Amino acid sequence: MKVKPLADRVLVKNDKAETKTASGLIIPEAAQEKTQTACVVEVGPGTDDVKITVKPGDRIMYDKYSGTQVKIDGEDHLILKMSDIIAVIE
């Protein structure tokens, strides 16, 4: 399925949370910190007021409780507003 965000929205795929610590301890899913980084999959065209400053393939950091979760082809994605993106990771 192909999803194209509208206006100032960005479709991202969440990075997977670490399941092991550096010393090899396994972290149960209930105790894992929710990741706040993702990879941009698709971007909307933007609006007159809000320009899209990320492109597909960029890794980004976003606000913790933002966006709408969607499942595309069995994988979890998130649709964010451009204003919810706080940084591009290089």
Short mmCIF file of the C-alpha atoms (twelve columns), coordinates in Angstrom:
data_MODEL
# 
_entry.id   MODEL 
# 
loop_
_atom_site.group_PDB 
_atom_site.id 
_atom_site.type_symbol 
_atom_site.label_atom_id 
_atom_site.label_alt_id 
_atom_site.label_comp_id 
_atom_site.label_asym_id 
_atom_site.label_seq_id 
_atom_site.Cartn_x 
_atom_site.Cartn_y 
_atom_site.Cartn_z 
_atom_site.pdbx_PDB_model_num 
ATOM 1  C CA . MET A 1  0.000  0.000  0.000  1 
ATOM 2  C CA . LYS A 2  1.287  3.495  -0.878 1 
ATOM 3  C CA . VAL A 3  0.531  6.339  1.546  1 
ATOM 4  C CA . LYS A 4  1.156  9.973  0.551  1 
ATOM 5  C CA . PRO A 5  0.886  12.487 3.442  1 
ATOM 6  C CA . LEU A 6  -1.032 15.717 2.854  1 
ATOM 7  C CA . ALA A 7  -0.112 19.345 3.661  1 
ATOM 8  C CA . ASP A 8  2.618  19.624 6.329  1 
ATOM 9  C CA . ARG A 9  2.581  15.940 7.325  1 
ATOM 10 C CA . VAL A 10 5.490  13.459 7.199  1 
ATOM 11 C CA . LEU A 11 5.281  9.633  7.149  1 
ATOM 12 C CA . VAL A 12 8.052  7.985  9.196  1 
ATOM 13 C CA . LYS A 13 9.016  4.474  10.238 1 
ATOM 14 C CA . ASN A 14 10.071 4.146  13.874 1 
ATOM 15 C CA . ASP A 15 13.546 2.862  14.683 1 
ATOM 16 C CA . LYS A 16 13.509 -0.372 16.663 1 
ATOM 17 C CA . ALA A 17 14.143 -0.087 20.399 1 
ATOM 18 C CA . GLU A 18 17.214 -1.797 21.813 1 
ATOM 19 C CA . THR A 19 16.396 -5.223 23.272 1 
ATOM 20 C CA . LYS A 20 19.784 -5.740 24.946 1 
ATOM 21 C CA . THR A 21 22.036 -3.557 27.045 1 
ATOM 22 C CA . ALA A 22 25.715 -3.069 26.190 1 
ATOM 23 C CA . SER A 23 26.590 -5.744 28.759 1 
ATOM 24 C CA . GLY A 24 24.178 -8.257 27.176 1 
ATOM 25 C CA . LEU A 25 21.183 -8.056 29.526 1 
ATOM 26 C CA . ILE A 26 17.841 -8.534 27.771 1 
ATOM 27 C CA . ILE A 27 15.373 -5.675 28.302 1 
ATOM 28 C CA . PRO A 28 11.722 -6.813 28.516 1 
ATOM 29 C CA . GLU A 29 9.387  -5.044 26.072 1 
ATOM 30 C CA . ALA A 30 7.387  -3.499 28.936 1 
ATOM 31 C CA . ALA A 31 10.527 -1.807 30.292 1 
ATOM 32 C CA . GLN A 32 11.889 -0.505 26.983 1 
ATOM 33 C CA . GLU A 33 11.992 3.241  26.498 1 
ATOM 34 C CA . LYS A 34 9.818  4.306  23.575 1 
ATOM 35 C CA . THR A 35 12.113 5.390  20.785 1 
ATOM 36 C CA . GLN A 36 11.828 8.955  19.532 1 
ATOM 37 C CA . THR A 37 13.853 8.515  16.374 1 
ATOM 38 C CA . ALA A 38 12.602 7.443  12.971 1 
ATOM 39 C CA . CYS A 39 13.410 7.339  9.275  1 
ATOM 40 C CA . VAL A 40 11.403 9.552  6.896  1 
ATOM 41 C CA . VAL A 41 9.516  7.456  4.332  1 
ATOM 42 C CA . GLU A 42 7.371  10.049 2.528  1 
ATOM 43 C CA . VAL A 43 6.652  13.792 2.870  1 
ATOM 44 C CA . GLY A 44 3.672  15.978 2.044  1 
ATOM 45 C CA . PRO A 45 3.923  19.044 -0.219 1 
ATOM 46 C CA . GLY A 46 3.892  21.549 2.665  1 
ATOM 47 C CA . THR A 47 1.721  24.650 2.933  1 
ATOM 48 C CA . ASP A 48 2.200  28.379 2.362  1 
ATOM 49 C CA . ASP A 49 2.982  28.775 6.082  1 
ATOM 50 C CA . VAL A 50 4.924  25.533 6.729  1 
ATOM 51 C CA . LYS A 51 7.719  24.373 4.438  1 
ATOM 52 C CA . ILE A 52 8.863  20.740 4.513  1 
ATOM 53 C CA . THR A 53 12.558 20.698 5.467  1 
ATOM 54 C CA . VAL A 54 13.127 16.919 5.547  1 
ATOM 55 C CA . LYS A 55 13.305 14.413 2.695  1 
ATOM 56 C CA . PRO A 56 12.779 10.654 2.402  1 
ATOM 57 C CA . GLY A 57 15.717 8.779  3.905  1 
ATOM 58 C CA . ASP A 58 16.482 11.382 6.611  1 
ATOM 59 C CA . ARG A 59 16.711 10.133 10.215 1 
ATOM 60 C CA . ILE A 60 14.816 12.439 12.548 1 
ATOM 61 C CA . MET A 61 14.057 12.975 16.219 1 
ATOM 62 C CA . TYR A 62 10.469 13.872 17.180 1 
ATOM 63 C CA . ASP A 63 8.361  14.861 20.206 1 
ATOM 64 C CA . LYS A 64 7.537  11.879 22.429 1 
ATOM 65 C CA . TYR A 65 3.713  11.865 22.310 1 
ATOM 66 C CA . SER A 66 3.152  13.222 18.810 1 
ATOM 67 C CA . GLY A 67 1.743  11.775 15.621 1 
ATOM 68 C CA . THR A 68 -0.804 9.204  14.544 1 
ATOM 69 C CA . GLN A 69 0.197  5.548  14.420 1 
ATOM 70 C CA . VAL A 70 -0.688 3.616  11.275 1 
ATOM 71 C CA . LYS A 71 0.071  0.079  10.108 1 
ATOM 72 C CA . ILE A 72 1.220  -0.167 6.491  1 
ATOM 73 C CA . ASP A 73 1.857  -3.619 5.008  1 
ATOM 74 C CA . GLY A 74 2.087  -5.068 8.546  1 
ATOM 75 C CA . GLU A 75 4.698  -2.555 9.750  1 
ATOM 76 C CA . ASP A 76 4.166  0.281  12.246 1 
ATOM 77 C CA . HIS A 77 4.567  3.823  10.921 1 
ATOM 78 C CA . LEU A 78 3.791  7.265  12.280 1 
ATOM 79 C CA . ILE A 79 2.336  10.335 10.575 1 
ATOM 80 C CA . LEU A 80 3.781  13.506 12.111 1 
ATOM 81 C CA . LYS A 81 3.239  17.207 11.563 1 
ATOM 82 C CA . MET A 82 6.367  19.043 10.453 1 
ATOM 83 C CA . SER A 83 6.259  21.025 13.722 1 
ATOM 84 C CA . ASP A 84 6.593  17.771 15.743 1 
ATOM 85 C CA . ILE A 85 10.023 17.070 14.209 1 
ATOM 86 C CA . ILE A 86 12.697 18.525 16.481 1 
ATOM 87 C CA . ALA A 87 15.953 17.477 14.762 1 
ATOM 88 C CA . VAL A 88 17.577 15.755 11.805 1 
ATOM 89 C CA . ILE A 89 20.194 13.171 12.809 1 
ATOM 90 C CA . GLU A 90 23.327 13.157 10.657 1 
# 
